[in-house]
Amino acid sequence: QSALTQPASVSGSPGQSITISCTGTSSDVGGYNYVSWYQQHPGKAPKVMIYEVSNRPSGVPDRFSGSKSANTASLTISGLQAEDEADYYCSSCTSSYTLVFGGGTKLTVL
Amino acid sequence: QLQLQESGPGLVKPSETLSLTCNVSGGSGSNNNYYWGWIRQPPGRGLEWIGSIYYHSGSTYYNPSLKSRVTISVDTSKNQVSLKLTSVTAADTGVYYCARHGTIRSLSGYWGQGTLVTVSS
């Protein structure tokens, strides 16, 4: 199985909005509404920010939102804050009952 | 509050078997209807799903790229999930996380803090 495709890096200024894409195929992202997004700060465990494409776990700010169109899922962070600077990973299930991650995107808050 | 704690040797020699356990504490209710997964992260690199097990039935699901070397099992008497990875090389070095997730379709749920395993002679 191939990793999902994410941009290596994105950046934005405080208060701005950014979007991170996650591209797969019809056998993973496009075929199921099970895309998740994880935030990882250096030296820390990943934290679920979005599950099932667009759902936020309790405690995650509503500045974080998720969507999907065809084989590409997106994570949007609005009102960017300094503490949002982290690595972000998407994941999806596949048609083979396996799970696959994206390569990760480093978000820099300028 | 559910807590997952990974444990095991921090150093493993090449060609040997990496063995880790995930101990579960806290939380309420049964673990029976959950999946337990292992994920790893090489230094400076991205996340890789290793595999998952359904606690109730013991059914396992593995990453095809690791399937020939991986065994995930459950010890219900100890509330423990184990990972064994055979014939390790330096490429298996990284932080290993365990996670409890509600469906095989997603790893969203509780994650442990991870444990670093180095493969070196």
Coordinates of N, CA, C and O in Angstrom, one line a residue, chain A residues 1 32 34 36 38 40 44-46 48 51 89 93-94 97-99 101, chain B residues 39 41 45-47 49 61-64 97 104-108 111-112:
Chain A
Q1 N 0.8 -1.2 0.0 CA 0.0 0.0 0.0 C 0.9 1.2 0.0 O 1.9 1.3 0.6
Y32 N -13.9 5.8 1.3 CA -14.4 5.7 2.7 C -14.4 7.0 3.4 O -13.5 7.9 3.1
Y34 N -13.4 7.7 6.3 CA -12.6 7.4 7.5 C -11.3 8.0 7.5 O -10.3 7.4 7.8
S36 N -8.7 10.6 9.1 CA -8.4 11.2 10.3 C -7.2 12.1 10.2 O -6.3 11.9 9.3
Y38 N -4.0 14.0 12.5 CA -3.3 14.0 13.8 C -2.3 15.2 13.8 O -1.7 15.5 12.8
Q40 N 1.1 16.5 15.8 CA 2.2 16.0 16.6 C 3.2 17.1 16.9 O 3.8 17.6 15.9
K44 N 6.4 14.5 21.2 CA 5.1 14.1 21.8 C 4.4 13.1 21.0 O 4.7 12.9 19.8
A45 N 3.4 12.4 21.6 CA 2.6 11.5 20.8 C 1.6 12.2 19.9 O 1.2 13.3 20.3
P46 N 1.2 11.6 18.8 CA 0.2 12.3 18.0 C -1.1 12.4 18.7 O -1.5 11.6 19.6
V48 N -5.3 13.1 18.0 CA -6.4 13.2 17.0 C -7.0 14.6 17.0 O -7.5 15.0 18.0
Y51 N -11.6 13.2 13.0 CA -11.9 11.8 12.7 C -13.1 11.7 11.7 O -13.9 12.6 11.7
Y89 N -0.5 14.8 10.3 CA -0.6 13.6 9.5 C -2.0 13.3 9.2 O -2.9 13.4 10.1
C93 N -8.4 4.5 6.1 CA -8.5 3.0 5.9 C -8.4 2.7 4.4 O -8.6 3.6 3.6
T94 N -8.2 1.4 4.1 CA -8.2 1.0 2.7 C -9.2 -0.1 2.5 O -9.8 -0.6 3.4
Y97 N -8.8 -3.5 4.5 CA -8.8 -3.5 6.0 C -7.5 -3.3 6.5 O -7.1 -3.9 7.5
T98 N -6.8 -2.3 5.9 CA -5.5 -1.8 6.4 C -5.6 -0.3 6.6 O -6.6 0.3 6.2
L99 N -4.6 0.2 7.2 CA -4.6 1.7 7.5 C -3.3 2.3 6.9 O -2.3 1.7 7.0
F101 N -1.0 6.0 6.4 CA -0.8 7.4 6.8 C -0.2 8.2 5.6 O 0.3 7.7 4.6
Chain B
I39 N 1.6 1.4 16.1 CA 2.1 2.4 15.1 C 3.6 2.7 15.5 O 3.9 2.8 16.6
Q41 N 7.3 5.1 14.4 CA 7.8 6.4 13.8 C 9.3 6.4 13.9 O 9.9 6.6 14.9
R45 N 11.0 10.9 10.9 CA 10.2 10.5 9.8 C 8.7 10.4 10.2 O 8.3 10.7 11.3
G46 N 7.9 9.9 9.3 CA 6.5 9.9 9.5 C 6.0 8.6 10.2 O 6.7 7.7 10.6
L47 N 4.7 8.6 10.4 CA 4.0 7.5 11.1 C 3.7 6.3 10.2 O 3.4 6.5 9.0
W49 N 1.6 2.6 10.3 CA 0.7 1.6 11.0 C 1.3 0.2 10.8 O 1.7 -0.2 9.7
Y61 N -5.0 -7.7 11.9 CA -4.9 -7.0 10.7 C -3.5 -6.4 10.6 O -3.1 -5.8 11.6
Y62 N -2.7 -6.7 9.6 CA -1.3 -6.3 9.5 C -1.0 -5.5 8.3 O -1.6 -5.6 7.2
N63 N -0.1 -4.6 8.4 CA 0.5 -3.8 7.3 C 1.2 -4.9 6.4 O 2.0 -5.6 6.8
P64 N 0.7 -4.9 5.1 CA 1.3 -5.9 4.2 C 2.8 -5.9 4.1 O 3.4 -6.9 4.0
Y97 N 4.2 3.2 19.2 CA 3.0 3.6 20.0 C 2.0 2.5 19.9 O 1.8 1.8 18.9
I104 N -11.8 -0.9 12.9 CA -10.6 -1.2 12.1 C -10.4 -0.1 11.0 O -9.3 0.0 10.4
R105 N -11.4 0.7 10.8 CA -11.3 1.7 9.8 C -10.6 3.0 10.2 O -10.3 3.8 9.4
S106 N -10.3 3.1 11.5 CA -9.7 4.4 11.9 C -8.9 4.2 13.2 O -9.2 3.4 14.0
L107 N -7.8 4.9 13.3 CA -6.9 4.8 14.5 C -7.3 5.9 15.5 O -6.6 6.1 16.5
S108 N -8.3 6.7 15.3 CA -8.7 7.7 16.2 C -9.2 7.0 17.5 O -9.9 6.1 17.5
W111 N -4.1 7.0 22.5 CA -2.8 6.6 22.1 C -1.9 6.6 23.4 O -2.1 7.5 24.3
G112 N -0.9 5.7 23.4 CA 0.1 5.8 24.5 C 1.1 6.9 24.1 O 1.1 7.5 23.1

